[in-house]
Short mmCIF file of N, CA and C in Angstrom, two decimals:
data_model
loop_
_atom_site.label_atom_id
_atom_site.label_comp_id
_atom_site.label_asym_id
_atom_site.label_seq_id
_atom_site.Cartn_x
_atom_site.Cartn_y
_atom_site.Cartn_z
N MET A 22 44.07 -3.05 -80.36
CA MET A 22 45.07 -3.09 -79.30
C MET A 22 44.62 -4.12 -78.27
N VAL A 23 45.51 -5.01 -77.83
CA VAL A 23 45.18 -6.04 -76.86
C VAL A 23 45.89 -5.72 -75.55
N ASP A 24 45.15 -5.83 -74.49
CA ASP A 24 45.69 -5.55 -73.15
C ASP A 24 45.52 -6.81 -72.31
N ASP A 25 45.81 -6.72 -71.02
CA ASP A 25 45.61 -7.85 -70.12
C ASP A 25 44.16 -7.95 -69.68
N ALA A 26 43.87 -9.07 -69.07
CA ALA A 26 42.53 -9.29 -68.52
C ALA A 26 42.25 -8.28 -67.41
N VAL A 27 40.98 -7.98 -67.21
CA VAL A 27 40.56 -7.08 -66.15
C VAL A 27 40.35 -7.90 -64.87
N ASN A 28 40.92 -7.46 -63.78
CA ASN A 28 40.81 -8.16 -62.49
C ASN A 28 39.48 -7.77 -61.84
N ILE A 29 38.41 -8.48 -62.22
CA ILE A 29 37.07 -8.17 -61.71
C ILE A 29 37.02 -8.29 -60.19
N CYS A 30 37.62 -9.36 -59.64
CA CYS A 30 37.60 -9.53 -58.18
C CYS A 30 38.30 -8.37 -57.49
N GLY A 31 39.41 -7.94 -58.06
CA GLY A 31 40.14 -6.80 -57.48
C GLY A 31 39.33 -5.52 -57.54
N ILE A 32 38.62 -5.31 -58.64
CA ILE A 32 37.78 -4.12 -58.77
C ILE A 32 36.64 -4.16 -57.75
N LYS A 33 36.01 -5.34 -57.61
CA LYS A 33 34.93 -5.48 -56.62
C LYS A 33 35.46 -5.23 -55.22
N ARG A 34 36.64 -5.78 -54.90
CA ARG A 34 37.22 -5.59 -53.57
C ARG A 34 37.50 -4.11 -53.32
N TYR A 35 38.07 -3.43 -54.31
CA TYR A 35 38.36 -2.00 -54.17
C TYR A 35 37.07 -1.22 -53.94
N ALA A 36 36.04 -1.51 -54.73
CA ALA A 36 34.76 -0.81 -54.57
C ALA A 36 34.17 -1.07 -53.19
N SER A 37 34.24 -2.31 -52.74
CA SER A 37 33.71 -2.67 -51.43
C SER A 37 34.47 -1.96 -50.31
N ASP A 38 35.79 -1.95 -50.42
CA ASP A 38 36.63 -1.32 -49.39
C ASP A 38 36.44 0.18 -49.32
N HIS A 39 36.02 0.81 -50.41
CA HIS A 39 35.94 2.27 -50.46
C HIS A 39 34.51 2.80 -50.58
N SER A 40 33.52 1.93 -50.43
CA SER A 40 32.14 2.36 -50.62
C SER A 40 31.57 3.12 -49.43
N GLY A 41 32.18 2.97 -48.26
CA GLY A 41 31.63 3.61 -47.07
C GLY A 41 30.43 2.84 -46.56
N ASP A 42 29.76 3.39 -45.58
CA ASP A 42 28.59 2.72 -45.01
C ASP A 42 27.36 2.98 -45.87
N ILE A 43 26.74 1.90 -46.28
CA ILE A 43 25.52 1.99 -47.08
C ILE A 43 24.39 1.39 -46.25
N PRO A 44 23.33 2.14 -46.01
CA PRO A 44 22.23 1.57 -45.22
C PRO A 44 21.52 0.45 -45.98
N ALA A 45 21.01 -0.49 -45.22
CA ALA A 45 20.24 -1.60 -45.81
C ALA A 45 18.98 -1.03 -46.46
N PRO A 46 18.47 -1.70 -47.47
CA PRO A 46 17.23 -1.24 -48.11
C PRO A 46 16.07 -1.24 -47.12
N LYS A 47 15.09 -0.43 -47.41
CA LYS A 47 13.90 -0.37 -46.57
C LYS A 47 13.12 -1.68 -46.70
N CYS A 48 12.66 -2.19 -45.58
CA CYS A 48 11.88 -3.43 -45.58
C CYS A 48 10.46 -3.15 -46.08
N ALA A 49 9.87 -4.13 -46.70
CA ALA A 49 8.48 -4.02 -47.13
C ALA A 49 7.58 -3.93 -45.90
N GLU A 50 6.35 -3.55 -46.13
CA GLU A 50 5.38 -3.47 -45.03
C GLU A 50 5.26 -4.83 -44.35
N ALA A 51 5.13 -4.81 -43.03
CA ALA A 51 5.06 -6.05 -42.24
C ALA A 51 3.91 -6.94 -42.71
N THR A 52 4.23 -8.22 -42.88
CA THR A 52 3.22 -9.19 -43.33
C THR A 52 2.50 -9.85 -42.16
N GLY A 53 3.09 -9.74 -40.96
CA GLY A 53 2.52 -10.42 -39.80
C GLY A 53 2.97 -11.87 -39.71
N LYS A 54 3.76 -12.32 -40.66
CA LYS A 54 4.26 -13.70 -40.67
C LYS A 54 5.61 -13.76 -39.96
N THR A 55 5.86 -14.90 -39.31
CA THR A 55 7.12 -15.11 -38.61
C THR A 55 7.84 -16.32 -39.18
N VAL A 56 9.17 -16.22 -39.21
CA VAL A 56 9.99 -17.31 -39.74
C VAL A 56 11.15 -17.56 -38.79
N ALA A 57 11.36 -18.83 -38.44
CA ALA A 57 12.55 -19.25 -37.70
C ALA A 57 13.56 -19.75 -38.71
N VAL A 58 14.78 -19.24 -38.64
CA VAL A 58 15.86 -19.72 -39.50
C VAL A 58 16.83 -20.48 -38.60
N VAL A 59 17.03 -21.74 -38.89
CA VAL A 59 17.94 -22.58 -38.12
C VAL A 59 19.29 -22.57 -38.83
N GLY A 60 20.25 -21.92 -38.21
CA GLY A 60 21.60 -21.82 -38.77
C GLY A 60 21.93 -20.41 -39.19
N GLY A 61 23.00 -19.88 -38.62
CA GLY A 61 23.41 -18.51 -38.90
C GLY A 61 24.63 -18.42 -39.80
N GLY A 62 24.75 -19.36 -40.73
CA GLY A 62 25.82 -19.31 -41.71
C GLY A 62 25.38 -18.51 -42.92
N PRO A 63 26.14 -18.59 -44.02
CA PRO A 63 25.80 -17.81 -45.21
C PRO A 63 24.39 -18.07 -45.74
N GLY A 64 23.97 -19.33 -45.79
CA GLY A 64 22.63 -19.65 -46.31
C GLY A 64 21.53 -19.12 -45.41
N GLY A 65 21.68 -19.34 -44.10
CA GLY A 65 20.68 -18.88 -43.16
C GLY A 65 20.59 -17.36 -43.10
N LEU A 66 21.74 -16.69 -43.09
CA LEU A 66 21.74 -15.22 -43.04
C LEU A 66 21.17 -14.62 -44.32
N THR A 67 21.45 -15.25 -45.46
CA THR A 67 20.90 -14.76 -46.73
C THR A 67 19.38 -14.89 -46.73
N ALA A 68 18.90 -16.06 -46.31
CA ALA A 68 17.44 -16.26 -46.24
C ALA A 68 16.81 -15.26 -45.27
N ALA A 69 17.42 -15.10 -44.10
CA ALA A 69 16.89 -14.17 -43.10
C ALA A 69 16.84 -12.74 -43.64
N TYR A 70 17.88 -12.34 -44.33
CA TYR A 70 17.96 -10.99 -44.90
C TYR A 70 16.82 -10.74 -45.89
N PHE A 71 16.66 -11.63 -46.85
CA PHE A 71 15.64 -11.42 -47.88
C PHE A 71 14.22 -11.60 -47.33
N LEU A 72 14.04 -12.53 -46.41
CA LEU A 72 12.72 -12.68 -45.78
C LEU A 72 12.34 -11.43 -45.00
N THR A 73 13.31 -10.84 -44.32
CA THR A 73 13.06 -9.61 -43.57
C THR A 73 12.73 -8.46 -44.52
N LEU A 74 13.48 -8.36 -45.62
CA LEU A 74 13.18 -7.30 -46.60
C LEU A 74 11.78 -7.46 -47.17
N MET A 75 11.27 -8.71 -47.22
CA MET A 75 9.92 -8.96 -47.72
C MET A 75 8.85 -8.63 -46.69
N GLY A 76 9.25 -8.27 -45.47
CA GLY A 76 8.29 -7.86 -44.44
C GLY A 76 7.99 -8.90 -43.38
N HIS A 77 8.68 -10.03 -43.41
CA HIS A 77 8.45 -11.07 -42.41
C HIS A 77 9.34 -10.82 -41.19
N LYS A 78 8.88 -11.25 -40.04
CA LYS A 78 9.66 -11.16 -38.80
C LYS A 78 10.49 -12.43 -38.68
N VAL A 79 11.82 -12.29 -38.65
CA VAL A 79 12.72 -13.43 -38.71
C VAL A 79 13.57 -13.52 -37.45
N THR A 80 13.69 -14.76 -36.95
CA THR A 80 14.58 -15.06 -35.83
C THR A 80 15.54 -16.15 -36.28
N VAL A 81 16.84 -15.89 -36.13
CA VAL A 81 17.88 -16.85 -36.49
C VAL A 81 18.32 -17.58 -35.23
N TYR A 82 18.31 -18.90 -35.28
CA TYR A 82 18.80 -19.76 -34.19
C TYR A 82 20.17 -20.30 -34.60
N GLU A 83 21.18 -19.99 -33.80
CA GLU A 83 22.55 -20.41 -34.10
C GLU A 83 23.13 -21.16 -32.91
N ALA A 84 23.71 -22.33 -33.17
CA ALA A 84 24.27 -23.17 -32.11
C ALA A 84 25.58 -22.62 -31.55
N ARG A 85 26.32 -21.88 -32.36
CA ARG A 85 27.61 -21.36 -31.91
C ARG A 85 27.45 -19.96 -31.32
N ARG A 86 28.57 -19.42 -30.85
CA ARG A 86 28.49 -18.11 -30.20
C ARG A 86 28.59 -16.94 -31.16
N LYS A 87 28.95 -17.22 -32.44
CA LYS A 87 29.04 -16.18 -33.46
C LYS A 87 28.34 -16.63 -34.73
N LEU A 88 27.80 -15.67 -35.44
CA LEU A 88 27.19 -15.94 -36.73
C LEU A 88 28.26 -16.03 -37.81
N GLY A 89 27.91 -16.63 -38.93
CA GLY A 89 28.81 -16.66 -40.06
C GLY A 89 29.14 -18.06 -40.54
N GLY A 90 28.88 -19.08 -39.74
CA GLY A 90 29.14 -20.45 -40.15
C GLY A 90 30.59 -20.67 -40.54
N MET A 91 30.80 -21.35 -41.67
CA MET A 91 32.17 -21.64 -42.11
C MET A 91 32.94 -20.38 -42.49
N LEU A 92 32.25 -19.30 -42.81
CA LEU A 92 32.95 -18.04 -43.05
C LEU A 92 33.63 -17.58 -41.76
N GLN A 93 32.97 -17.80 -40.63
CA GLN A 93 33.50 -17.43 -39.33
C GLN A 93 34.51 -18.43 -38.80
N TYR A 94 34.17 -19.71 -38.94
CA TYR A 94 34.96 -20.75 -38.28
C TYR A 94 35.83 -21.57 -39.22
N GLY A 95 35.76 -21.33 -40.51
CA GLY A 95 36.53 -22.17 -41.42
C GLY A 95 37.42 -21.42 -42.39
N ILE A 96 37.23 -20.13 -42.52
CA ILE A 96 38.04 -19.35 -43.45
C ILE A 96 39.06 -18.55 -42.64
N PRO A 97 40.34 -18.73 -42.91
CA PRO A 97 41.36 -18.00 -42.14
C PRO A 97 41.24 -16.49 -42.34
N PRO A 98 41.59 -15.72 -41.31
CA PRO A 98 41.47 -14.26 -41.39
C PRO A 98 42.26 -13.61 -42.53
N TYR A 99 43.35 -14.23 -42.96
CA TYR A 99 44.09 -13.60 -44.07
C TYR A 99 43.30 -13.68 -45.37
N ARG A 100 42.33 -14.62 -45.46
CA ARG A 100 41.48 -14.73 -46.63
C ARG A 100 40.21 -13.88 -46.48
N LEU A 101 39.66 -13.85 -45.27
CA LEU A 101 38.46 -13.08 -44.98
C LEU A 101 38.65 -12.46 -43.60
N PRO A 102 39.11 -11.21 -43.54
CA PRO A 102 39.33 -10.57 -42.25
C PRO A 102 38.05 -10.54 -41.41
N LYS A 103 38.20 -10.84 -40.11
CA LYS A 103 37.03 -10.94 -39.22
C LYS A 103 36.28 -9.63 -39.12
N ASP A 104 36.96 -8.49 -39.21
CA ASP A 104 36.26 -7.21 -39.12
C ASP A 104 35.38 -6.98 -40.36
N ILE A 105 35.82 -7.46 -41.50
CA ILE A 105 35.01 -7.35 -42.72
C ILE A 105 33.77 -8.25 -42.60
N LEU A 106 33.98 -9.47 -42.11
CA LEU A 106 32.85 -10.39 -41.92
C LEU A 106 31.85 -9.81 -40.92
N LYS A 107 32.36 -9.26 -39.82
CA LYS A 107 31.48 -8.66 -38.81
C LYS A 107 30.67 -7.51 -39.41
N LYS A 108 31.31 -6.70 -40.22
CA LYS A 108 30.63 -5.58 -40.86
C LYS A 108 29.49 -6.08 -41.75
N ASP A 109 29.75 -7.14 -42.53
CA ASP A 109 28.71 -7.70 -43.40
C ASP A 109 27.56 -8.29 -42.59
N ILE A 110 27.90 -9.00 -41.51
CA ILE A 110 26.85 -9.59 -40.66
C ILE A 110 26.03 -8.49 -39.98
N ASP A 111 26.70 -7.45 -39.49
CA ASP A 111 25.99 -6.33 -38.86
C ASP A 111 25.05 -5.65 -39.86
N TYR A 112 25.48 -5.54 -41.12
CA TYR A 112 24.64 -4.96 -42.16
C TYR A 112 23.36 -5.79 -42.33
N ILE A 113 23.52 -7.11 -42.38
CA ILE A 113 22.36 -8.00 -42.52
C ILE A 113 21.43 -7.86 -41.32
N LEU A 114 22.01 -7.83 -40.12
CA LEU A 114 21.20 -7.73 -38.90
C LEU A 114 20.51 -6.38 -38.76
N SER A 115 21.05 -5.35 -39.43
CA SER A 115 20.47 -4.01 -39.32
C SER A 115 19.05 -3.94 -39.89
N THR A 116 18.64 -4.97 -40.62
CA THR A 116 17.29 -5.00 -41.17
C THR A 116 16.25 -5.34 -40.11
N GLY A 117 16.70 -5.77 -38.92
CA GLY A 117 15.77 -6.08 -37.84
C GLY A 117 15.69 -7.55 -37.50
N ILE A 118 16.62 -8.33 -37.97
CA ILE A 118 16.63 -9.77 -37.68
C ILE A 118 16.98 -9.99 -36.21
N GLU A 119 16.23 -10.86 -35.57
CA GLU A 119 16.51 -11.24 -34.18
C GLU A 119 17.40 -12.48 -34.20
N THR A 120 18.30 -12.59 -33.23
CA THR A 120 19.15 -13.78 -33.17
C THR A 120 19.06 -14.43 -31.79
N LYS A 121 19.15 -15.74 -31.78
CA LYS A 121 19.24 -16.51 -30.54
C LYS A 121 20.49 -17.37 -30.67
N MET A 122 21.52 -16.93 -29.96
CA MET A 122 22.83 -17.57 -30.06
C MET A 122 22.97 -18.67 -29.02
N LYS A 123 23.86 -19.62 -29.33
CA LYS A 123 24.14 -20.76 -28.47
C LYS A 123 22.87 -21.55 -28.15
N VAL A 124 22.01 -21.67 -29.14
CA VAL A 124 20.77 -22.45 -29.03
C VAL A 124 20.84 -23.55 -30.07
N GLU A 125 20.93 -24.79 -29.61
CA GLU A 125 21.04 -25.92 -30.52
C GLU A 125 19.65 -26.53 -30.74
N VAL A 126 19.19 -26.43 -31.97
CA VAL A 126 17.89 -27.00 -32.30
C VAL A 126 18.02 -28.52 -32.29
N GLY A 127 17.10 -29.15 -31.57
CA GLY A 127 17.16 -30.59 -31.36
C GLY A 127 17.65 -30.92 -29.97
N LYS A 128 18.26 -29.95 -29.32
CA LYS A 128 18.75 -30.14 -27.95
C LYS A 128 18.11 -29.11 -27.01
N ASP A 129 18.29 -27.83 -27.32
CA ASP A 129 17.74 -26.76 -26.47
C ASP A 129 16.29 -26.44 -26.81
N ILE A 130 15.93 -26.66 -28.05
CA ILE A 130 14.56 -26.45 -28.52
C ILE A 130 14.34 -27.45 -29.66
N THR A 131 13.15 -27.98 -29.75
CA THR A 131 12.89 -28.98 -30.79
C THR A 131 12.37 -28.31 -32.06
N LEU A 132 12.49 -29.03 -33.14
CA LEU A 132 11.96 -28.55 -34.42
C LEU A 132 10.44 -28.41 -34.34
N ASP A 133 9.79 -29.34 -33.63
CA ASP A 133 8.33 -29.25 -33.46
C ASP A 133 7.94 -27.99 -32.69
N GLU A 134 8.74 -27.62 -31.69
CA GLU A 134 8.46 -26.37 -30.95
C GLU A 134 8.57 -25.17 -31.88
N LEU A 135 9.59 -25.15 -32.71
CA LEU A 135 9.74 -24.04 -33.66
C LEU A 135 8.55 -23.99 -34.62
N LYS A 136 8.15 -25.17 -35.12
CA LYS A 136 7.03 -25.23 -36.06
C LYS A 136 5.74 -24.71 -35.43
N SER A 137 5.60 -24.92 -34.12
CA SER A 137 4.38 -24.44 -33.44
C SER A 137 4.45 -22.95 -33.12
N GLN A 138 5.65 -22.39 -33.04
CA GLN A 138 5.82 -20.98 -32.67
C GLN A 138 5.92 -20.03 -33.86
N TYR A 139 6.25 -20.56 -35.05
CA TYR A 139 6.48 -19.73 -36.23
C TYR A 139 5.60 -20.20 -37.38
N ASP A 140 5.36 -19.28 -38.30
CA ASP A 140 4.59 -19.63 -39.50
C ASP A 140 5.40 -20.52 -40.44
N ALA A 141 6.71 -20.36 -40.42
CA ALA A 141 7.58 -21.17 -41.28
C ALA A 141 8.92 -21.37 -40.59
N VAL A 142 9.59 -22.47 -40.95
CA VAL A 142 10.93 -22.76 -40.44
C VAL A 142 11.82 -23.06 -41.64
N TYR A 143 12.94 -22.36 -41.70
CA TYR A 143 13.92 -22.57 -42.77
C TYR A 143 15.16 -23.18 -42.12
N VAL A 144 15.57 -24.36 -42.58
CA VAL A 144 16.72 -25.05 -41.99
C VAL A 144 17.91 -24.91 -42.92
N SER A 145 18.97 -24.31 -42.38
CA SER A 145 20.20 -24.09 -43.15
C SER A 145 21.38 -24.40 -42.23
N ILE A 146 21.62 -25.69 -42.04
CA ILE A 146 22.59 -26.10 -41.01
C ILE A 146 24.03 -26.19 -41.51
N GLY A 147 24.28 -25.95 -42.77
CA GLY A 147 25.64 -25.81 -43.25
C GLY A 147 26.39 -27.10 -43.51
N ALA A 148 27.68 -26.92 -43.69
CA ALA A 148 28.56 -28.02 -44.10
C ALA A 148 29.70 -28.22 -43.11
N HIS A 149 29.35 -28.44 -41.86
CA HIS A 149 30.38 -28.58 -40.83
C HIS A 149 30.86 -30.01 -40.66
N ASP A 150 30.26 -30.95 -41.35
CA ASP A 150 30.67 -32.34 -41.20
C ASP A 150 31.69 -32.72 -42.26
N ASN A 151 32.47 -33.73 -41.92
CA ASN A 151 33.48 -34.23 -42.84
C ASN A 151 32.85 -35.15 -43.87
N ARG A 152 33.44 -35.16 -45.03
CA ARG A 152 33.06 -36.12 -46.08
C ARG A 152 34.23 -37.09 -46.19
N THR A 153 33.92 -38.35 -46.15
CA THR A 153 34.98 -39.35 -46.25
C THR A 153 34.97 -39.98 -47.63
N LEU A 154 36.10 -40.60 -47.96
CA LEU A 154 36.24 -41.22 -49.27
C LEU A 154 35.93 -42.70 -49.26
N GLY A 155 35.90 -43.30 -48.06
CA GLY A 155 35.65 -44.73 -47.96
C GLY A 155 36.85 -45.55 -48.40
N ILE A 156 38.04 -45.05 -48.12
CA ILE A 156 39.25 -45.77 -48.51
C ILE A 156 40.04 -46.20 -47.27
N GLU A 157 40.86 -47.20 -47.45
CA GLU A 157 41.68 -47.72 -46.36
C GLU A 157 42.62 -46.63 -45.84
N GLY A 158 42.69 -46.50 -44.53
CA GLY A 158 43.61 -45.57 -43.90
C GLY A 158 43.07 -44.17 -43.67
N GLU A 159 41.84 -43.90 -44.09
CA GLU A 159 41.33 -42.53 -43.95
C GLU A 159 41.12 -42.12 -42.50
N ASN A 160 41.04 -43.08 -41.60
CA ASN A 160 40.90 -42.77 -40.17
C ASN A 160 42.20 -42.99 -39.41
N GLY A 161 43.30 -43.10 -40.13
CA GLY A 161 44.59 -43.36 -39.51
C GLY A 161 45.16 -42.14 -38.80
N GLY A 162 46.22 -42.38 -38.05
CA GLY A 162 46.89 -41.30 -37.34
C GLY A 162 47.45 -40.28 -38.31
N GLY A 163 47.34 -39.03 -37.95
CA GLY A 163 47.86 -37.96 -38.79
C GLY A 163 46.93 -37.53 -39.91
N VAL A 164 45.79 -38.19 -40.05
CA VAL A 164 44.83 -37.82 -41.09
C VAL A 164 43.81 -36.88 -40.46
N ILE A 165 43.67 -35.72 -41.06
CA ILE A 165 42.66 -34.77 -40.58
C ILE A 165 41.82 -34.33 -41.77
N SER A 166 40.58 -34.02 -41.49
CA SER A 166 39.68 -33.58 -42.56
C SER A 166 39.92 -32.10 -42.85
N ALA A 167 39.55 -31.68 -44.04
CA ALA A 167 39.67 -30.28 -44.41
C ALA A 167 38.82 -29.39 -43.50
N VAL A 168 37.62 -29.85 -43.18
CA VAL A 168 36.73 -29.07 -42.32
C VAL A 168 37.37 -28.87 -40.95
N GLU A 169 37.92 -29.94 -40.39
CA GLU A 169 38.58 -29.87 -39.08
C GLU A 169 39.78 -28.92 -39.13
N MET A 170 40.60 -29.05 -40.17
CA MET A 170 41.77 -28.20 -40.29
C MET A 170 41.38 -26.74 -40.45
N LEU A 171 40.42 -26.47 -41.33
CA LEU A 171 39.98 -25.08 -41.54
C LEU A 171 39.36 -24.50 -40.27
N ARG A 172 38.61 -25.32 -39.54
CA ARG A 172 38.02 -24.86 -38.28
C ARG A 172 39.11 -24.49 -37.29
N ASP A 173 40.14 -25.32 -37.17
CA ASP A 173 41.26 -25.03 -36.27
C ASP A 173 41.99 -23.76 -36.68
N VAL A 174 42.26 -23.62 -37.97
CA VAL A 174 42.94 -22.41 -38.46
C VAL A 174 42.06 -21.19 -38.20
N GLY A 175 40.75 -21.33 -38.41
CA GLY A 175 39.82 -20.23 -38.14
C GLY A 175 39.79 -19.82 -36.68
N LYS A 176 40.09 -20.77 -35.80
CA LYS A 176 40.14 -20.48 -34.36
C LYS A 176 41.52 -19.99 -33.93
N GLY A 177 42.44 -19.88 -34.89
CA GLY A 177 43.79 -19.42 -34.56
C GLY A 177 44.75 -20.52 -34.18
N LYS A 178 44.33 -21.78 -34.30
CA LYS A 178 45.22 -22.90 -34.00
C LYS A 178 45.94 -23.29 -35.29
N ASN A 179 47.23 -23.06 -35.34
CA ASN A 179 47.98 -23.40 -36.54
C ASN A 179 48.26 -24.89 -36.58
N VAL A 180 48.15 -25.45 -37.76
CA VAL A 180 48.44 -26.87 -37.97
C VAL A 180 49.92 -26.97 -38.33
N ASP A 181 50.67 -27.73 -37.54
CA ASP A 181 52.10 -27.86 -37.77
C ASP A 181 52.36 -28.87 -38.89
N LEU A 182 52.81 -28.36 -40.02
CA LEU A 182 53.11 -29.21 -41.17
C LEU A 182 54.61 -29.22 -41.49
N LYS A 183 55.39 -28.62 -40.61
CA LYS A 183 56.83 -28.52 -40.85
C LYS A 183 57.46 -29.91 -40.91
N ASP A 184 58.28 -30.13 -41.92
CA ASP A 184 59.01 -31.39 -42.12
C ASP A 184 58.09 -32.59 -42.26
N LYS A 185 56.87 -32.38 -42.72
CA LYS A 185 55.93 -33.48 -42.91
C LYS A 185 55.58 -33.59 -44.38
N ARG A 186 55.28 -34.80 -44.78
CA ARG A 186 54.77 -35.01 -46.13
C ARG A 186 53.25 -34.81 -46.05
N VAL A 187 52.73 -34.03 -46.96
CA VAL A 187 51.32 -33.68 -46.91
C VAL A 187 50.66 -34.06 -48.24
N VAL A 188 49.51 -34.69 -48.11
CA VAL A 188 48.68 -35.00 -49.26
C VAL A 188 47.33 -34.34 -49.03
N ILE A 189 46.87 -33.61 -50.02
CA ILE A 189 45.56 -32.98 -49.93
C ILE A 189 44.67 -33.60 -50.98
N VAL A 190 43.54 -34.16 -50.53
CA VAL A 190 42.61 -34.81 -51.45
C VAL A 190 41.37 -33.92 -51.55
#
């Protein structure tokens, strides 16, 4: 008997939505080592989470006022609701990670200062910059980058595309 494909993503979403609160795993015994993580996006938070579980003391330095990187500032809420993202970030932070928000490394504190204060520094600055194609007209009027558009949508600023011809590269 042949049936339809199984919606794995839907099953995972259902399980996640109905799992309730699950405490973070117990951290290993403290190693006495300290790590500075530069960037509070997905890569930085993942590194901070696992380093903390291994017993290291981790501090995340984030230039913006909220953690999450492009998940926070580039993914529209209809795709990733902010309360779900906050819940995931709070879960990660529940392991004991310290955060320093609105601190720009290279401006407010130098990389050399971090290297002198911590046993290790992990740099995870994300993908907030635009990638260009190097073609004529890419800097013309009406041309916006995907990163810029997603950031605006993430901030609640709708991009008016009504009655416009749109090309997405």
